[in-house]
PDB file of C-alpha atoms in Angstrom:
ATOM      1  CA  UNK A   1     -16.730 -11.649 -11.582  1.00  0.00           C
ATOM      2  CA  UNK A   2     -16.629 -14.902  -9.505  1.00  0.00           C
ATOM      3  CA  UNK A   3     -18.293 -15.205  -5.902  1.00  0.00           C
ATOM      4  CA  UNK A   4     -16.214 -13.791  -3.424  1.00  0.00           C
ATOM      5  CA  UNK A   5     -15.054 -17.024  -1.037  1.00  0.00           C
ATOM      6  CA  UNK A   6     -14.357 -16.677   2.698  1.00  0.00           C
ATOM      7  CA  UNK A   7     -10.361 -15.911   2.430  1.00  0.00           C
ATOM      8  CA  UNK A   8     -11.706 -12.448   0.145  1.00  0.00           C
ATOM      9  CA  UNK A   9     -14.101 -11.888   2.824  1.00  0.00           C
ATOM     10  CA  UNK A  10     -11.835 -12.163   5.163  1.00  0.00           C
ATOM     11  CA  UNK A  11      -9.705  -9.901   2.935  1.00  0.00           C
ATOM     12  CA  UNK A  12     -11.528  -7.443   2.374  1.00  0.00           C
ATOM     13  CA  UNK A  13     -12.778  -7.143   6.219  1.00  0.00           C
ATOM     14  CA  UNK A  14      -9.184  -6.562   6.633  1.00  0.00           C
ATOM     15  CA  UNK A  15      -8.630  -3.615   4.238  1.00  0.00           C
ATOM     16  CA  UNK A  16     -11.956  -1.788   5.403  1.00  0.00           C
ATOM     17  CA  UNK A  17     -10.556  -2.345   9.017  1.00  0.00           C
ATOM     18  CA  UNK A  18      -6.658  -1.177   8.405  1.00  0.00           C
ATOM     19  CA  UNK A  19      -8.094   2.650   7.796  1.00  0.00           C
ATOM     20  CA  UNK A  20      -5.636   3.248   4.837  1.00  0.00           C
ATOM     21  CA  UNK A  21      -8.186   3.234   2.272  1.00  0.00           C
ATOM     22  CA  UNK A  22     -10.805   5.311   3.098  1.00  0.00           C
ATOM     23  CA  UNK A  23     -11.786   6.229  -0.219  1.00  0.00           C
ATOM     24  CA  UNK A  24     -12.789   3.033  -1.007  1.00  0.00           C
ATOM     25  CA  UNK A  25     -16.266   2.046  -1.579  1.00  0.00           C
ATOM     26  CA  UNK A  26     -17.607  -1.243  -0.394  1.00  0.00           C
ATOM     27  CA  UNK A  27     -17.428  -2.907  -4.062  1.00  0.00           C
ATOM     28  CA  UNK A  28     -14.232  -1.174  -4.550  1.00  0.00           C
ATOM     29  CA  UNK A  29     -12.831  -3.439  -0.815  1.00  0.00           C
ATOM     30  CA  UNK A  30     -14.712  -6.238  -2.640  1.00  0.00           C
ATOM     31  CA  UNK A  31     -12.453  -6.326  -5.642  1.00  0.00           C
ATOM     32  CA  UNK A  32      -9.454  -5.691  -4.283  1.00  0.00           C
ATOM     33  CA  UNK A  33      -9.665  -7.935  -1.668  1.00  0.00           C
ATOM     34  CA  UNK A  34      -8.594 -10.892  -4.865  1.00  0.00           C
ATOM     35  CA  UNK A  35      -5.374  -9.308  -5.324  1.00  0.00           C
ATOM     36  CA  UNK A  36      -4.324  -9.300  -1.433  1.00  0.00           C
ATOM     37  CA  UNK A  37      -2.408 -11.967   0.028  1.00  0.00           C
ATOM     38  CA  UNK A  38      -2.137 -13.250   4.078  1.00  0.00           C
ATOM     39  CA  UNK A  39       0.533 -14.421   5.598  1.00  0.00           C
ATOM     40  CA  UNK A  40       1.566 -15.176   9.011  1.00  0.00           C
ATOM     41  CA  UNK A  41       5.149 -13.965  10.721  1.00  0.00           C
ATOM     42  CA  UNK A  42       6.401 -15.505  13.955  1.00  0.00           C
ATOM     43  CA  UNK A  43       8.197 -12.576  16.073  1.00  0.00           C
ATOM     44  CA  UNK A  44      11.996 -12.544  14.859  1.00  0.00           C
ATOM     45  CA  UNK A  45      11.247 -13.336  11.366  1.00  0.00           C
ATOM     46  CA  UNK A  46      13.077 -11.072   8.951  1.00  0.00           C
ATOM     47  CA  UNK A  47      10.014  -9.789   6.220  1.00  0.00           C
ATOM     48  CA  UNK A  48      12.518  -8.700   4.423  1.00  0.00           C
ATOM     49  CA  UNK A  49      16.027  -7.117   4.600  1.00  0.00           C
ATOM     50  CA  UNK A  50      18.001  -3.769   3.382  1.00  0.00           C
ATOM     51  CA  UNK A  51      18.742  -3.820  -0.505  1.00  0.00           C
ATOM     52  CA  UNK A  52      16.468  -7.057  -1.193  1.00  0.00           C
ATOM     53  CA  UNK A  53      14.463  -5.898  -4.441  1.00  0.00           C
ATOM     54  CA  UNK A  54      10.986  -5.182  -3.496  1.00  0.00           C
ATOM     55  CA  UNK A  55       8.272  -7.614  -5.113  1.00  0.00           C
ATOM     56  CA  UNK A  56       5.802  -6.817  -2.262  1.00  0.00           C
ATOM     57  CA  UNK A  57       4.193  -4.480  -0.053  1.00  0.00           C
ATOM     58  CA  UNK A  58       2.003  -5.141   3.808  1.00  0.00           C
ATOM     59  CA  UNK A  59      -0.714  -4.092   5.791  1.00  0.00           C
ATOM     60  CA  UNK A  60      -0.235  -5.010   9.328  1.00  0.00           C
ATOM     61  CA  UNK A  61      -3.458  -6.992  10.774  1.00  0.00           C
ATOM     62  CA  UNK A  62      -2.211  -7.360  14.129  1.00  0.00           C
ATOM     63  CA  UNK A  63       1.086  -7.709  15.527  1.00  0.00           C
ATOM     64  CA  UNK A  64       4.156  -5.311  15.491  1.00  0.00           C
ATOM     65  CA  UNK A  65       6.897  -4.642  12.848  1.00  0.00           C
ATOM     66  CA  UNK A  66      10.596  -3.024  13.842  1.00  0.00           C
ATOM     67  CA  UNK A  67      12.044  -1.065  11.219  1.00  0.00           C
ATOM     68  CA  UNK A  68      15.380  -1.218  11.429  1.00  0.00           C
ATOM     69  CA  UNK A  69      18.656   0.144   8.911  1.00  0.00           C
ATOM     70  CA  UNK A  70      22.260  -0.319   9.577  1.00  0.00           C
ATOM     71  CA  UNK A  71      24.393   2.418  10.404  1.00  0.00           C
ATOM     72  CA  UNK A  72      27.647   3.060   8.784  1.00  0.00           C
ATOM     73  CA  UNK A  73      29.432   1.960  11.830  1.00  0.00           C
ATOM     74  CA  UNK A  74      27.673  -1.495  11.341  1.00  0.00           C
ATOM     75  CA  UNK A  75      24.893  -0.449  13.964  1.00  0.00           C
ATOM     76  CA  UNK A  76      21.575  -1.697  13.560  1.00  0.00           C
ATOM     77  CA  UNK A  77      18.982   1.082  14.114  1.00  0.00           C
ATOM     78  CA  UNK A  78      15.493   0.754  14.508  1.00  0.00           C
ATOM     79  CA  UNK A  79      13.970   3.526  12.880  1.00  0.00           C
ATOM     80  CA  UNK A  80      10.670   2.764  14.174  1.00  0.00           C
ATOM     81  CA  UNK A  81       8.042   0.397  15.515  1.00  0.00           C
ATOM     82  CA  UNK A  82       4.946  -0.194  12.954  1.00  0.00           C
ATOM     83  CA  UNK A  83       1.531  -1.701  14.687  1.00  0.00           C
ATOM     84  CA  UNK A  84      -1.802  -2.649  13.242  1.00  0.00           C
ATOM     85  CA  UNK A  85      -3.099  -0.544  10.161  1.00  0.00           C
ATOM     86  CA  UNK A  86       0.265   0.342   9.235  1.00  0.00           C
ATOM     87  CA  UNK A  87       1.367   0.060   5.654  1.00  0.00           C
ATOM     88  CA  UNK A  88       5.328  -0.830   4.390  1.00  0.00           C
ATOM     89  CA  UNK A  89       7.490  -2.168   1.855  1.00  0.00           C
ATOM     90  CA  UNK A  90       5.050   0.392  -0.426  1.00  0.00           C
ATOM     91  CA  UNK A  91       8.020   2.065  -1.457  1.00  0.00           C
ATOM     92  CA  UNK A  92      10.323  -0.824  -3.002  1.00  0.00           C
ATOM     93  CA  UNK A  93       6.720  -2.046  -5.218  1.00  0.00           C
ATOM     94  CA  UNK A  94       5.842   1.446  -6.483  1.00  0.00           C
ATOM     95  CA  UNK A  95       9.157   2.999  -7.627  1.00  0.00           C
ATOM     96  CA  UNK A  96      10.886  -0.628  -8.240  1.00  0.00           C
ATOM     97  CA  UNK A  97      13.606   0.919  -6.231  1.00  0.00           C
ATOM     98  CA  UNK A  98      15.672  -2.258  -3.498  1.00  0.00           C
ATOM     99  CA  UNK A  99      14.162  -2.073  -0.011  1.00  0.00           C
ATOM    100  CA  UNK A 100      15.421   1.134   1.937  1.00  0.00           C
ATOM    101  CA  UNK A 101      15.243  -0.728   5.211  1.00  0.00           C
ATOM    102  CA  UNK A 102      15.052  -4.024   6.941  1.00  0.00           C
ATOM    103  CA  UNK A 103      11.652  -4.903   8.008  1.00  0.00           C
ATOM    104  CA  UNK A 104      11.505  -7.345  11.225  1.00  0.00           C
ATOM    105  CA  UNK A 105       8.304  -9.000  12.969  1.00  0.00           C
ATOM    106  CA  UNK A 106       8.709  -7.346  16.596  1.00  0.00           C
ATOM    107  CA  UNK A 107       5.901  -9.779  17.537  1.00  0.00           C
ATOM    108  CA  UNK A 108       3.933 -12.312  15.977  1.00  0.00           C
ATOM    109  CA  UNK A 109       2.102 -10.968  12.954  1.00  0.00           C
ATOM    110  CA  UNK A 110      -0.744 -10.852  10.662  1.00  0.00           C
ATOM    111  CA  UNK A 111      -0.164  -9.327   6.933  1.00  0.00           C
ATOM    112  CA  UNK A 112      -2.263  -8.429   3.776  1.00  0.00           C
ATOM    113  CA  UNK A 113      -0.024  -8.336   1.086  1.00  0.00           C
ATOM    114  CA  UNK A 114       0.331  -7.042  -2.058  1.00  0.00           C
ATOM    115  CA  UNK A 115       2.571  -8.290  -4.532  1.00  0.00           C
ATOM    116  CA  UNK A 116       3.921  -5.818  -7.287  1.00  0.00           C
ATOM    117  CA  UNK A 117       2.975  -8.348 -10.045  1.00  0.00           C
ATOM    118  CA  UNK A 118      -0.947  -8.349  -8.200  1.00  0.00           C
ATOM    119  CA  UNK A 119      -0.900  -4.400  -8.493  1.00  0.00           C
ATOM    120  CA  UNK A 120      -0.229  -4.463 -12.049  1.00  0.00           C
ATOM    121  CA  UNK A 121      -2.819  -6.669 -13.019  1.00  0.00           C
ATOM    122  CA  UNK A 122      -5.104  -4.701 -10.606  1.00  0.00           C
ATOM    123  CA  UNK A 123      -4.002  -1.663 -12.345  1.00  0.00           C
ATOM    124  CA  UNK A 124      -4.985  -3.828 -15.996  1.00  0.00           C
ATOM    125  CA  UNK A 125      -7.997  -5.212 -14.774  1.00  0.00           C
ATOM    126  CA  UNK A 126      -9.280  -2.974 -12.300  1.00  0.00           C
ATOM    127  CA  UNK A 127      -8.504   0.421 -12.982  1.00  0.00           C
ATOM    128  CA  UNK A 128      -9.887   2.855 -11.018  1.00  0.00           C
ATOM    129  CA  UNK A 129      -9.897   1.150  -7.985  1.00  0.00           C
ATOM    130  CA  UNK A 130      -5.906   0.658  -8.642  1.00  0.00           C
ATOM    131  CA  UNK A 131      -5.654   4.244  -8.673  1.00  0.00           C
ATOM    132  CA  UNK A 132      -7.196   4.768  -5.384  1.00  0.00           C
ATOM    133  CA  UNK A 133      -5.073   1.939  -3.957  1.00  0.00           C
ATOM    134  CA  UNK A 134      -1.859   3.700  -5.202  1.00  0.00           C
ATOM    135  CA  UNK A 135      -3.352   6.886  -4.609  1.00  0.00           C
ATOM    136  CA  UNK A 136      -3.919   6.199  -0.731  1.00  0.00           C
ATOM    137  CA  UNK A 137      -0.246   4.967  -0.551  1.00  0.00           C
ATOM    138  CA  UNK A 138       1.074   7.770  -1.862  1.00  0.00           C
ATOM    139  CA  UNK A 139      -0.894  10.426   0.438  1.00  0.00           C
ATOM    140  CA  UNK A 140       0.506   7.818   3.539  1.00  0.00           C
ATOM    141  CA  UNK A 141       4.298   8.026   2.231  1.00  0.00           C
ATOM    142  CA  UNK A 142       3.450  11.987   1.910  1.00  0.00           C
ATOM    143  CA  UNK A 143       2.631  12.240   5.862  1.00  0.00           C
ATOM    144  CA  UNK A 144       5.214  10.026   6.628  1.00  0.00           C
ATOM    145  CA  UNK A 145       8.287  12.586   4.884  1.00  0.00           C
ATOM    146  CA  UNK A 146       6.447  15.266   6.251  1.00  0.00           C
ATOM    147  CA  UNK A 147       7.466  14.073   9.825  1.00  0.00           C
ATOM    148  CA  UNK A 148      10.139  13.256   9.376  1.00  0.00           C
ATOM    149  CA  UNK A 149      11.014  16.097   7.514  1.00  0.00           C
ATOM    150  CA  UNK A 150       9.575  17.774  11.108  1.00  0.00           C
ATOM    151  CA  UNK A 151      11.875  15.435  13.104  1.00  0.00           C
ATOM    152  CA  UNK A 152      14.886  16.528  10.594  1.00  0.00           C
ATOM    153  CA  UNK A 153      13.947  20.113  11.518  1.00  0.00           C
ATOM    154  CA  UNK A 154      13.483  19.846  14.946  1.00  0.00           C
ATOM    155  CA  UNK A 155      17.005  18.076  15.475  1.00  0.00           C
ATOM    156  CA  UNK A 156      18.896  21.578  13.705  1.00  0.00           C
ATOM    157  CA  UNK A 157      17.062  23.800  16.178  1.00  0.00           C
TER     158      UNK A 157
END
């Protein structure tokens, strides 16, 4: 394995910070930190829009992202307001499904991301370590239908 430079430092600081992964040891942040991306996003700047095919995920460093999806009248809706530690776009690069929803920085932002073609190789090349990766996405998509599954409930009552 090569020597980590300052950017996968940096990188992996990030990911151990963000909270999603705690299953993750500190080799494990280590080696994924090489397949994570940053980017910058000035406030206004569309990440990406509804029905774009998904070829990558975020974290959110700092900043805010608005969620938005358009209505059938037209309306834009904003579904919700992500902040820092936040994970999305994870749907689109797991089931290889077009993005469900427009994704808008409500600020300016900071992002790790994670390209789909980056998570295969990770899943080639690194294993186990993909595994808890995917795994840790999939438990945050879980507790994210479960409310809104509780919001869907609580708006027939």
């Amino acid at each position: 394995m090569s020597e980590p430079t300052f950017l996968n430092n940096e990188i992996r600081d990030w990911l151990m910070d963000c909270g999603l992964f705690d299953q993750l040891q500190l080799a494990d942040f280590a080696a994924a930190s090489g397949y994570f991306s940053i980017s910058t996003v000035a406030e206004g700047e569309a990440i990406f829009r509804e029905g774009d095919a998904g070829s990558f995920m975020c974290i959110i460093h700092t900043g805010q992202v608005a969620v938005q999806k358009t209505g059938a009248d037209g309306q834009v809706i904003t579904m919700a307001t992500l902040r820092s530690g936040r994970a999305f776009g994870e749907m689109a690069v797991l089931d290889g499904e077009r993005r469900s929803a427009t994704c808008i920085a409500a600020s300016n932002c900071q992002l790790l991301n994670l390209g789909k073609d980056s998570l295969e190789k990770m899943l080639n090349d690194a294993p186990k370590i993909a595994a808890k990766i995917i795994r840790a996405l999939a438990v945050s998509l879980s507790k994210r239908l479960r409310m809104a599954d509780g919001q869907l409930a609580a708006q027939q009552i």
